[in-house]
Amino acid sequence: MEAKIVTVVGASGTLGSAIVRALLEKRAHVRAMVRATSDRTKLESLGVTDFVVADLNNPASLQQALTAEPRAEAVIASAAGFSAHSARTKGDNSRTDTEGYRNLVDAAKNAGVPRVVLISILECDKAPKVPHFSQKFVTEKYLAEKRQPYLALRAGAFLDRAQDVVAPKVRNGVFPDIAPGVAIDMIYSPDLARYAAEAALDLPASALNQSIDVCCNVPATGPLMAEAFTRALGRPVVAKPAFPPLIFAILPLVARFGPPHLRDQIAALAWLRKGGYVSHERQKQKALFGELPTIEDSVARYCRDKGLVKPTAS
Ligand SMILES: NC(=O)c1ccc[n+]([C@@H]2O[C@H](COP(=O)([O-])OP(=O)(O)OC[C@H]3O[C@@H](n4cnc5c(N)ncnc54)[C@H](OP(=O)(O)O)[C@@H]3O)[C@@H](O)[C@H]2O)c1
């Protein structure tokens, strides 16, 4: 049987490259959508050879990428304009998340893409003050409005944050708690990548056209995470506030006058600290992808993958 072709938008990103790996493990043919300036090194080292060059802010380039022959069976959209990665490297802004994603949906619809798997954000429909959250909800609505077949995976906070500050801290016995006293739903990004690959390749069409919360079995507080790290590492790890209290005194000022990227991050942090980042619907994830990963197991795998513990002989 011929390998199914899946186009990954944002393939050079942190999650994007994990999605590429998950697709290759399932023997799919990966078509990586990258920008002319994207660093392809990691993708090439994974064995990707099929690249299409496009920018979400350039509709013609998207049209060309999505009509490349042979056509892809699915598109997984993991690009982000408002992330630290792209803000740092390309001076991107929210235009990618708004106009860019709209362009992508239009191009997918015009090209007759059978399904789009959107990497979305947990509770994005309830966070109008957090730009990069609410923009995901706008894209979900636009997919439905355009009748473009889709599945939105509304992910919890990545256990392995984009700029991974956790591993170096837990090595020194500290879990950096970004929202002390508040539980947050999390997901280890390789699990999200595996779900995205399954959604693109295996799920029946009857599973499409909905949004699914994607997270671990329970929301976790900092102390609960610290306990899981203590067990995984076999030495004490304690939760400590990630930011000194003084920071919160000046945040309103920064939020008012800071650059959009920083304002967005501050709004997201405020939302997390109010307890907004918690799933109220775990059944759909279980029905489509099986038992939810536990915090304990996710932390144990994270520790192994980051080289914090020696792999056990199997
Ligand atoms: N971090 C979390 O806790 C979390 C939680 C839930 C959901 N998410 C979502 O997960 C997704 C992936 O996040 P990530 O941390 O892996 O992102 P990332 O590492 O910042 O990667 C962003 C990707 O988007 C690409 N990109 C940016 N602007 C583009 C444009 N105009 N046209 C085409 N490609 C563009 C970048 O390409 P270049 O390499 O060329 O810059 C890069 O491949 C995002 O959609 C994010 O919202 C994250």
mmCIF file of C-alpha atoms and ligand atoms in Angstrom:
data_model
loop_
_atom_site.group_PDB
_atom_site.id
_atom_site.type_symbol
_atom_site.label_atom_id
_atom_site.label_comp_id
_atom_site.label_asym_id
_atom_site.label_seq_id
_atom_site.Cartn_x
_atom_site.Cartn_y
_atom_site.Cartn_z
ATOM 1 C CA MET A 1 0.000 0.000 0.000
ATOM 2 C CA GLU A 2 1.246 3.508 -0.868
ATOM 3 C CA ALA A 3 2.181 5.692 2.108
ATOM 4 C CA LYS A 4 -0.370 8.415 2.831
ATOM 5 C CA ILE A 5 0.939 11.938 2.263
ATOM 6 C CA VAL A 6 0.492 14.427 5.105
ATOM 7 C CA THR A 7 1.487 18.089 4.825
ATOM 8 C CA VAL A 8 2.768 19.567 8.096
ATOM 9 C CA VAL A 9 2.470 23.359 8.401
ATOM 10 C CA GLY A 10 4.979 24.710 10.933
ATOM 11 C CA ALA A 11 7.078 21.553 10.502
ATOM 12 C CA SER A 12 10.244 23.358 11.612
ATOM 13 C CA GLY A 13 8.686 24.278 14.983
ATOM 14 C CA THR A 14 9.077 22.464 18.289
ATOM 15 C CA LEU A 15 5.792 20.581 18.066
ATOM 16 C CA GLY A 16 5.928 20.468 14.256
ATOM 17 C CA SER A 17 9.091 18.371 14.250
ATOM 18 C CA ALA A 18 7.580 16.027 16.880
ATOM 19 C CA ILE A 19 4.552 15.620 14.585
ATOM 20 C CA VAL A 20 6.868 14.825 11.676
ATOM 21 C CA ARG A 21 8.562 12.143 13.799
ATOM 22 C CA ALA A 22 5.188 10.654 14.820
ATOM 23 C CA LEU A 23 4.041 10.545 11.181
ATOM 24 C CA LEU A 24 7.264 8.874 10.040
ATOM 25 C CA GLU A 25 6.889 6.279 12.818
ATOM 26 C CA LYS A 26 3.488 5.472 11.316
ATOM 27 C CA ARG A 27 5.143 5.138 7.896
ATOM 28 C CA ALA A 28 3.406 8.176 6.387
ATOM 29 C CA HIS A 29 5.027 10.294 3.680
ATOM 30 C CA VAL A 30 5.713 13.710 5.214
ATOM 31 C CA ARG A 31 5.516 16.859 3.138
ATOM 32 C CA ALA A 32 7.011 19.611 5.263
ATOM 33 C CA MET A 33 5.690 23.095 4.631
ATOM 34 C CA VAL A 34 8.444 25.533 5.505
ATOM 35 C CA ARG A 35 9.283 29.143 4.836
ATOM 36 C CA ALA A 36 12.167 30.099 2.563
ATOM 37 C CA THR A 37 14.046 31.135 5.712
ATOM 38 C CA SER A 38 13.140 28.128 7.910
ATOM 39 C CA ASP A 39 15.925 25.991 9.307
ATOM 40 C CA ARG A 40 15.452 22.554 7.704
ATOM 41 C CA THR A 41 18.375 20.831 9.444
ATOM 42 C CA LYS A 42 16.302 18.933 12.025
ATOM 43 C CA LEU A 43 13.728 17.847 9.436
ATOM 44 C CA GLU A 44 16.423 16.628 7.054
ATOM 45 C CA SER A 45 18.063 14.682 9.865
ATOM 46 C CA LEU A 46 14.700 12.953 10.453
ATOM 47 C CA GLY A 47 14.740 11.889 6.798
ATOM 48 C CA VAL A 48 12.301 14.419 5.303
ATOM 49 C CA THR A 49 12.973 15.037 1.615
ATOM 50 C CA ASP A 50 9.638 16.473 0.422
ATOM 51 C CA PHE A 51 9.551 20.215 1.178
ATOM 52 C CA VAL A 52 7.075 22.839 -0.027
ATOM 53 C CA VAL A 53 7.916 26.480 0.574
ATOM 54 C CA ALA A 54 5.038 28.710 1.646
ATOM 55 C CA ASP A 55 4.157 31.478 4.064
ATOM 56 C CA LEU A 56 0.775 31.701 5.776
ATOM 57 C CA ASN A 57 0.733 35.389 4.942
ATOM 58 C CA ASN A 58 1.089 34.684 1.222
ATOM 59 C CA PRO A 59 -2.098 33.043 -0.138
ATOM 60 C CA ALA A 60 -0.596 32.250 -3.566
ATOM 61 C CA SER A 61 2.278 30.316 -1.978
ATOM 62 C CA LEU A 62 -0.220 28.324 0.121
ATOM 63 C CA GLN A 63 -2.317 27.494 -2.901
ATOM 64 C CA GLN A 64 0.754 26.214 -4.712
ATOM 65 C CA ALA A 65 1.905 24.165 -1.719
ATOM 66 C CA LEU A 66 -1.473 22.524 -1.142
ATOM 67 C CA THR A 67 -2.030 21.658 -4.803
ATOM 68 C CA ALA A 68 1.400 20.015 -5.189
ATOM 69 C CA GLU A 69 1.008 16.574 -6.792
ATOM 70 C CA PRO A 70 0.469 13.953 -5.635
ATOM 71 C CA ARG A 71 -2.061 15.623 -3.325
ATOM 72 C CA ALA A 72 -1.857 15.172 0.443
ATOM 73 C CA GLU A 73 -4.533 13.244 2.333
ATOM 74 C CA ALA A 74 -4.358 15.625 5.261
ATOM 75 C CA VAL A 75 -2.838 18.856 6.494
ATOM 76 C CA ILE A 76 -1.686 19.254 10.100
ATOM 77 C CA ALA A 77 -1.475 22.924 11.103
ATOM 78 C CA SER A 78 1.016 23.593 13.904
ATOM 79 C CA ALA A 79 2.394 27.009 12.891
ATOM 80 C CA ALA A 80 2.355 29.854 15.380
ATOM 81 C CA GLY A 81 3.050 33.499 14.688
ATOM 82 C CA PHE A 82 2.940 34.645 18.263
ATOM 83 C CA SER A 83 5.421 32.256 19.789
ATOM 84 C CA ALA A 84 8.807 33.091 21.238
ATOM 85 C CA HIS A 85 10.440 30.988 18.484
ATOM 86 C CA SER A 86 9.074 32.923 15.537
ATOM 87 C CA ALA A 87 8.999 36.284 17.265
ATOM 88 C CA ARG A 88 12.694 35.860 17.978
ATOM 89 C CA THR A 89 13.692 34.517 14.601
ATOM 90 C CA LYS A 90 11.454 36.371 12.142
ATOM 91 C CA GLY A 91 9.789 39.238 13.973
ATOM 92 C CA ASP A 92 6.434 37.548 13.347
ATOM 93 C CA ASN A 93 3.267 38.819 14.902
ATOM 94 C CA SER A 94 -0.371 37.930 15.308
ATOM 95 C CA ARG A 95 -1.031 38.401 11.566
ATOM 96 C CA THR A 96 0.043 34.796 11.013
ATOM 97 C CA ASP A 97 -2.479 33.573 13.600
ATOM 98 C CA THR A 98 -5.344 35.647 12.193
ATOM 99 C CA GLU A 99 -5.043 36.373 8.456
ATOM 100 C CA GLY A 100 -2.482 33.603 7.969
ATOM 101 C CA TYR A 101 -4.714 30.852 9.334
ATOM 102 C CA ARG A 102 -7.660 32.227 7.382
ATOM 103 C CA ASN A 103 -5.534 32.020 4.231
ATOM 104 C CA LEU A 104 -4.634 28.436 5.094
ATOM 105 C CA VAL A 105 -8.280 27.406 5.535
ATOM 106 C CA ASP A 106 -9.191 29.084 2.217
ATOM 107 C CA ALA A 107 -6.303 27.354 0.440
ATOM 108 C CA ALA A 108 -7.212 23.969 1.954
ATOM 109 C CA LYS A 109 -10.821 24.362 0.918
ATOM 110 C CA ASN A 110 -9.858 25.432 -2.630
ATOM 111 C CA ALA A 111 -7.418 22.529 -2.939
ATOM 112 C CA GLY A 112 -10.021 20.033 -1.691
ATOM 113 C CA VAL A 113 -7.869 18.874 1.249
ATOM 114 C CA PRO A 114 -9.764 15.916 2.779
ATOM 115 C CA ARG A 115 -8.995 16.930 6.383
ATOM 116 C CA VAL A 116 -7.200 19.614 8.353
ATOM 117 C CA VAL A 117 -5.925 18.783 11.834
ATOM 118 C CA LEU A 118 -5.605 22.058 13.729
ATOM 119 C CA ILE A 119 -3.378 22.300 16.786
ATOM 120 C CA SER A 120 -5.596 24.446 18.930
ATOM 121 C CA ILE A 121 -5.578 25.484 22.583
ATOM 122 C CA LEU A 122 -7.576 24.264 25.571
ATOM 123 C CA GLU A 123 -10.561 26.494 26.443
ATOM 124 C CA CYS A 124 -9.663 28.858 23.579
ATOM 125 C CA ASP A 125 -13.364 29.683 23.248
ATOM 126 C CA LYS A 126 -13.404 31.155 26.758
ATOM 127 C CA ALA A 127 -10.332 33.391 26.647
ATOM 128 C CA PRO A 128 -11.218 36.441 24.528
ATOM 129 C CA LYS A 129 -8.546 38.534 26.268
ATOM 130 C CA VAL A 130 -5.676 36.244 25.298
ATOM 131 C CA PRO A 131 -4.995 36.989 21.618
ATOM 132 C CA HIS A 132 -3.244 33.769 20.623
ATOM 133 C CA PHE A 133 -5.900 31.660 22.387
ATOM 134 C CA SER A 134 -8.918 33.436 20.961
ATOM 135 C CA GLN A 135 -7.375 33.400 17.485
ATOM 136 C CA LYS A 136 -7.406 29.597 17.588
ATOM 137 C CA PHE A 137 -11.133 29.723 18.289
ATOM 138 C CA VAL A 138 -11.611 32.083 15.339
ATOM 139 C CA THR A 139 -9.839 29.528 13.105
ATOM 140 C CA GLU A 140 -11.968 26.667 14.463
ATOM 141 C CA LYS A 141 -15.104 28.665 13.641
ATOM 142 C CA TYR A 142 -13.793 29.532 10.176
ATOM 143 C CA LEU A 143 -13.063 25.870 9.392
ATOM 144 C CA ALA A 144 -16.664 25.013 10.312
ATOM 145 C CA GLU A 145 -18.078 27.991 8.411
ATOM 146 C CA LYS A 146 -16.150 27.067 5.241
ATOM 147 C CA ARG A 147 -17.214 23.421 5.632
ATOM 148 C CA GLN A 148 -13.589 22.385 5.472
ATOM 149 C CA PRO A 149 -13.397 18.936 7.175
ATOM 150 C CA TYR A 150 -11.267 19.369 10.313
ATOM 151 C CA LEU A 151 -10.397 18.148 13.753
ATOM 152 C CA ALA A 152 -9.197 20.700 16.309
ATOM 153 C CA LEU A 153 -6.957 19.310 19.045
ATOM 154 C CA ARG A 154 -7.249 21.745 21.944
ATOM 155 C CA ALA A 155 -4.014 21.124 23.775
ATOM 156 C CA GLY A 156 -3.215 21.808 27.402
ATOM 157 C CA ALA A 157 0.078 23.481 28.357
ATOM 158 C CA PHE A 158 3.073 21.579 27.044
ATOM 159 C CA LEU A 159 4.913 19.804 29.842
ATOM 160 C CA ASP A 160 8.014 20.430 27.738
ATOM 161 C CA ARG A 161 7.493 24.149 27.250
ATOM 162 C CA ALA A 162 8.624 25.670 23.951
ATOM 163 C CA GLN A 163 11.646 27.147 25.652
ATOM 164 C CA ASP A 164 12.215 24.267 27.964
ATOM 165 C CA VAL A 165 12.984 25.793 31.335
ATOM 166 C CA VAL A 166 11.792 22.737 33.268
ATOM 167 C CA ALA A 167 14.642 20.241 32.685
ATOM 168 C CA PRO A 168 17.515 22.474 33.885
ATOM 169 C CA LYS A 169 15.523 23.460 36.999
ATOM 170 C CA VAL A 170 14.405 19.968 38.057
ATOM 171 C CA ARG A 171 18.020 18.850 37.689
ATOM 172 C CA ASN A 172 18.613 21.221 40.609
ATOM 173 C CA GLY A 173 15.610 19.962 42.594
ATOM 174 C CA VAL A 174 13.117 22.702 41.686
ATOM 175 C CA PHE A 175 9.924 22.530 39.650
ATOM 176 C CA PRO A 176 9.200 26.075 38.338
ATOM 177 C CA ASP A 177 5.545 26.691 39.218
ATOM 178 C CA ILE A 178 4.043 29.325 36.889
ATOM 179 C CA ALA A 179 0.689 29.439 38.705
ATOM 180 C CA PRO A 180 1.178 28.616 42.418
ATOM 181 C CA GLY A 181 -1.924 27.109 44.018
ATOM 182 C CA VAL A 182 -3.674 26.697 40.662
ATOM 183 C CA ALA A 183 -4.157 23.471 38.724
ATOM 184 C CA ILE A 184 -3.341 23.465 34.998
ATOM 185 C CA ASP A 185 -4.008 20.828 32.398
ATOM 186 C CA MET A 186 -0.876 19.624 30.669
ATOM 187 C CA ILE A 187 0.190 17.365 27.840
ATOM 188 C CA TYR A 188 3.603 16.012 26.937
ATOM 189 C CA SER A 189 4.070 17.222 23.343
ATOM 190 C CA PRO A 190 5.083 13.798 21.877
ATOM 191 C CA ASP A 191 1.620 12.558 22.965
ATOM 192 C CA LEU A 192 -0.054 15.482 21.202
ATOM 193 C CA ALA A 193 2.108 14.766 18.138
ATOM 194 C CA ARG A 194 0.984 11.117 18.169
ATOM 195 C CA TYR A 195 -2.678 12.172 18.388
ATOM 196 C CA ALA A 196 -2.194 14.597 15.482
ATOM 197 C CA ALA A 197 -0.652 11.804 13.375
ATOM 198 C CA GLU A 198 -3.517 9.441 14.268
ATOM 199 C CA ALA A 199 -6.072 12.152 13.470
ATOM 200 C CA ALA A 200 -4.473 12.693 10.060
ATOM 201 C CA LEU A 201 -4.036 9.034 9.149
ATOM 202 C CA ASP A 202 -6.385 6.766 11.079
ATOM 203 C CA LEU A 203 -9.496 8.414 12.489
ATOM 204 C CA PRO A 204 -12.687 7.797 10.522
ATOM 205 C CA ALA A 205 -14.402 10.756 8.822
ATOM 206 C CA SER A 206 -17.187 10.433 11.410
ATOM 207 C CA ALA A 207 -14.718 11.706 14.052
ATOM 208 C CA LEU A 208 -14.152 14.994 12.210
ATOM 209 C CA ASN A 209 -15.661 18.463 12.533
ATOM 210 C CA GLN A 210 -15.270 18.875 16.267
ATOM 211 C CA SER A 211 -12.846 20.183 18.868
ATOM 212 C CA ILE A 212 -11.247 17.766 21.316
ATOM 213 C CA ASP A 213 -9.543 18.710 24.571
ATOM 214 C CA VAL A 214 -6.148 17.033 24.771
ATOM 215 C CA CYS A 215 -4.442 16.673 28.137
ATOM 216 C CA CYS A 216 -3.306 14.301 30.877
ATOM 217 C CA ASN A 217 -5.800 12.486 33.093
ATOM 218 C CA VAL A 218 -5.947 15.214 35.764
ATOM 219 C CA PRO A 219 -4.997 18.895 35.981
ATOM 220 C CA ALA A 220 -1.808 19.363 37.989
ATOM 221 C CA THR A 221 -0.646 21.890 40.552
ATOM 222 C CA GLY A 222 3.055 22.675 40.985
ATOM 223 C CA PRO A 223 3.366 20.443 44.100
ATOM 224 C CA LEU A 224 1.726 17.532 42.243
ATOM 225 C CA MET A 225 4.206 17.975 39.396
ATOM 226 C CA ALA A 226 7.076 18.186 41.905
ATOM 227 C CA GLU A 227 5.910 14.893 43.491
ATOM 228 C CA ALA A 228 5.852 13.207 40.073
ATOM 229 C CA PHE A 229 9.387 14.479 39.351
ATOM 230 C CA THR A 230 10.529 13.319 42.802
ATOM 231 C CA ARG A 231 9.312 9.799 42.035
ATOM 232 C CA ALA A 232 10.709 9.777 38.489
ATOM 233 C CA LEU A 233 14.152 11.034 39.541
ATOM 234 C CA GLY A 234 14.334 9.249 42.919
ATOM 235 C CA ARG A 235 15.424 12.452 44.652
ATOM 236 C CA PRO A 236 13.495 15.404 46.106
ATOM 237 C CA VAL A 237 12.069 18.047 43.782
ATOM 238 C CA VAL A 238 10.050 20.913 45.258
ATOM 239 C CA ALA A 239 7.716 23.368 43.534
ATOM 240 C CA LYS A 240 8.833 26.983 43.729
ATOM 241 C CA PRO A 241 7.205 30.035 42.098
ATOM 242 C CA ALA A 242 8.676 30.519 38.621
ATOM 243 C CA PHE A 243 8.486 34.317 38.984
ATOM 244 C CA PRO A 244 9.307 36.562 41.972
ATOM 245 C CA PRO A 245 6.176 38.299 43.424
ATOM 246 C CA LEU A 246 7.559 41.712 42.407
ATOM 247 C CA ILE A 247 7.072 40.781 38.755
ATOM 248 C CA PHE A 248 3.300 40.698 39.274
ATOM 249 C CA ALA A 249 3.349 44.256 40.597
ATOM 250 C CA ILE A 250 4.810 45.582 37.353
ATOM 251 C CA LEU A 251 2.946 43.288 34.955
ATOM 252 C CA PRO A 252 -0.078 45.587 34.502
ATOM 253 C CA LEU A 253 2.309 48.340 33.378
ATOM 254 C CA VAL A 254 4.151 46.044 30.953
ATOM 255 C CA ALA A 255 0.794 44.731 29.721
ATOM 256 C CA ARG A 256 -0.225 48.286 28.907
ATOM 257 C CA PHE A 257 2.899 49.548 27.217
ATOM 258 C CA GLY A 258 4.860 46.437 26.240
ATOM 259 C CA PRO A 259 5.090 44.966 22.728
ATOM 260 C CA PRO A 260 2.143 42.813 21.529
ATOM 261 C CA HIS A 261 4.074 39.562 21.948
ATOM 262 C CA LEU A 262 4.744 40.302 25.638
ATOM 263 C CA ARG A 263 1.189 41.545 26.224
ATOM 264 C CA ASP A 264 -0.103 38.286 24.809
ATOM 265 C CA GLN A 265 2.115 36.254 27.155
ATOM 266 C CA ILE A 266 1.031 38.311 30.158
ATOM 267 C CA ALA A 267 -2.640 37.836 29.274
ATOM 268 C CA ALA A 268 -2.057 34.087 28.926
ATOM 269 C CA LEU A 269 -0.311 33.948 32.304
ATOM 270 C CA ALA A 270 -3.173 35.843 33.964
ATOM 271 C CA TRP A 271 -5.641 33.406 32.411
ATOM 272 C CA LEU A 272 -3.651 30.405 33.696
ATOM 273 C CA ARG A 273 -3.433 31.878 37.183
ATOM 274 C CA LYS A 274 -7.201 32.340 37.286
ATOM 275 C CA GLY A 275 -7.623 28.594 36.764
ATOM 276 C CA GLY A 276 -8.918 28.932 33.200
ATOM 277 C CA TYR A 277 -6.635 26.311 31.694
ATOM 278 C CA VAL A 278 -8.558 23.227 32.768
ATOM 279 C CA SER A 279 -10.508 20.799 30.604
ATOM 280 C CA HIS A 280 -14.157 20.130 31.317
ATOM 281 C CA GLU A 281 -14.425 17.370 28.714
ATOM 282 C CA ARG A 282 -11.980 14.448 28.747
ATOM 283 C CA GLN A 283 -14.331 11.804 27.384
ATOM 284 C CA LYS A 284 -13.882 12.677 23.706
ATOM 285 C CA GLN A 285 -10.100 12.306 23.959
ATOM 286 C CA LYS A 286 -10.525 8.908 25.599
ATOM 287 C CA ALA A 287 -13.064 7.794 22.993
ATOM 288 C CA LEU A 288 -10.816 8.753 20.061
ATOM 289 C CA PHE A 289 -7.310 8.074 21.380
ATOM 290 C CA GLY A 290 -7.705 5.658 24.321
ATOM 291 C CA GLU A 291 -6.837 6.054 28.016
ATOM 292 C CA LEU A 292 -5.490 9.504 28.852
ATOM 293 C CA PRO A 293 -1.782 9.676 29.725
ATOM 294 C CA THR A 294 -1.187 10.080 33.461
ATOM 295 C CA ILE A 295 0.905 12.905 34.901
ATOM 296 C CA GLU A 296 3.138 10.270 36.512
ATOM 297 C CA ASP A 297 3.853 8.470 33.241
ATOM 298 C CA SER A 298 4.227 11.693 31.224
ATOM 299 C CA VAL A 299 6.786 13.051 33.712
ATOM 300 C CA ALA A 300 8.662 9.712 33.756
ATOM 301 C CA ARG A 301 8.915 9.715 29.928
ATOM 302 C CA TYR A 302 9.906 13.381 29.893
ATOM 303 C CA CYS A 303 12.715 12.626 32.368
ATOM 304 C CA ARG A 304 13.961 9.728 30.230
ATOM 305 C CA ASP A 305 13.739 11.714 26.971
ATOM 306 C CA LYS A 306 15.599 14.675 28.474
ATOM 307 C CA GLY A 307 18.341 12.405 29.832
ATOM 308 C CA LEU A 308 17.463 13.263 33.436
ATOM 309 C CA VAL A 309 17.419 9.550 34.286
ATOM 310 C CA LYS A 310 19.185 6.598 32.739
ATOM 311 C CA PRO A 311 16.952 4.572 30.392
ATOM 312 C CA THR A 312 15.923 1.252 31.970
ATOM 313 C CA ALA A 313 17.101 -1.894 30.162
ATOM 314 C CA SER A 314 14.179 -3.558 28.426
HETATM 315 N N1 LIG B 1 3.374 25.757 24.123
HETATM 316 C C1 LIG B 1 2.207 25.369 24.607
HETATM 317 O O1 LIG B 1 2.066 25.147 25.822
HETATM 318 C C2 LIG B 1 1.036 25.169 23.663
HETATM 319 C C3 LIG B 1 -0.175 24.732 24.191
HETATM 320 C C4 LIG B 1 -1.240 24.493 23.328
HETATM 321 C C5 LIG B 1 -1.100 24.697 21.957
HETATM 322 N N2 LIG B 1 0.088 25.159 21.466
HETATM 323 C C6 LIG B 1 0.187 25.353 19.998
HETATM 324 O O2 LIG B 1 1.105 24.429 19.470
HETATM 325 C C7 LIG B 1 1.531 24.895 18.183
HETATM 326 C C8 LIG B 1 3.019 24.664 18.026
HETATM 327 O O3 LIG B 1 3.722 25.419 18.980
HETATM 328 P P1 LIG B 1 5.308 25.387 18.977
HETATM 329 O O4 LIG B 1 5.741 25.828 20.329
HETATM 330 O O5 LIG B 1 5.789 24.097 18.420
HETATM 331 O O6 LIG B 1 5.600 26.540 17.921
HETATM 332 P P2 LIG B 1 7.027 27.023 17.422
HETATM 333 O O7 LIG B 1 8.128 26.125 17.873
HETATM 334 O O8 LIG B 1 7.111 28.478 17.742
HETATM 335 O O9 LIG B 1 6.915 26.865 15.830
HETATM 336 C C9 LIG B 1 6.221 27.785 15.077
HETATM 337 C C10 LIG B 1 6.238 27.290 13.651
HETATM 338 O O10 LIG B 1 5.386 28.124 12.870
HETATM 339 C C11 LIG B 1 6.097 28.506 11.695
HETATM 340 N N3 LIG B 1 5.581 29.781 11.233
HETATM 341 C C12 LIG B 1 5.508 30.953 11.918
HETATM 342 N N4 LIG B 1 4.976 31.922 11.141
HETATM 343 C C13 LIG B 1 4.723 31.351 9.935
HETATM 344 C C14 LIG B 1 4.195 31.838 8.710
HETATM 345 N N5 LIG B 1 3.821 33.118 8.568
HETATM 346 N N6 LIG B 1 4.067 30.976 7.687
HETATM 347 C C15 LIG B 1 4.443 29.671 7.805
HETATM 348 N N7 LIG B 1 4.965 29.155 8.936
HETATM 349 C C16 LIG B 1 5.105 29.988 9.984
HETATM 350 C C17 LIG B 1 7.543 28.579 12.134
HETATM 351 O O11 LIG B 1 8.396 28.525 11.011
HETATM 352 P P3 LIG B 1 9.936 29.111 11.052
HETATM 353 O O12 LIG B 1 10.791 27.956 11.517
HETATM 354 O O13 LIG B 1 10.179 29.516 9.662
HETATM 355 O O14 LIG B 1 9.944 30.252 12.030
HETATM 356 C C18 LIG B 1 7.627 27.318 12.998
HETATM 357 O O15 LIG B 1 7.762 26.175 12.200
HETATM 358 C C19 LIG B 1 1.119 26.355 18.106
HETATM 359 O O16 LIG B 1 0.044 26.473 17.214
HETATM 360 C C20 LIG B 1 0.735 26.697 19.536
HETATM 361 O O17 LIG B 1 -0.258 27.695 19.584
HETATM 362 C C21 LIG B 1 1.152 25.380 22.281
#
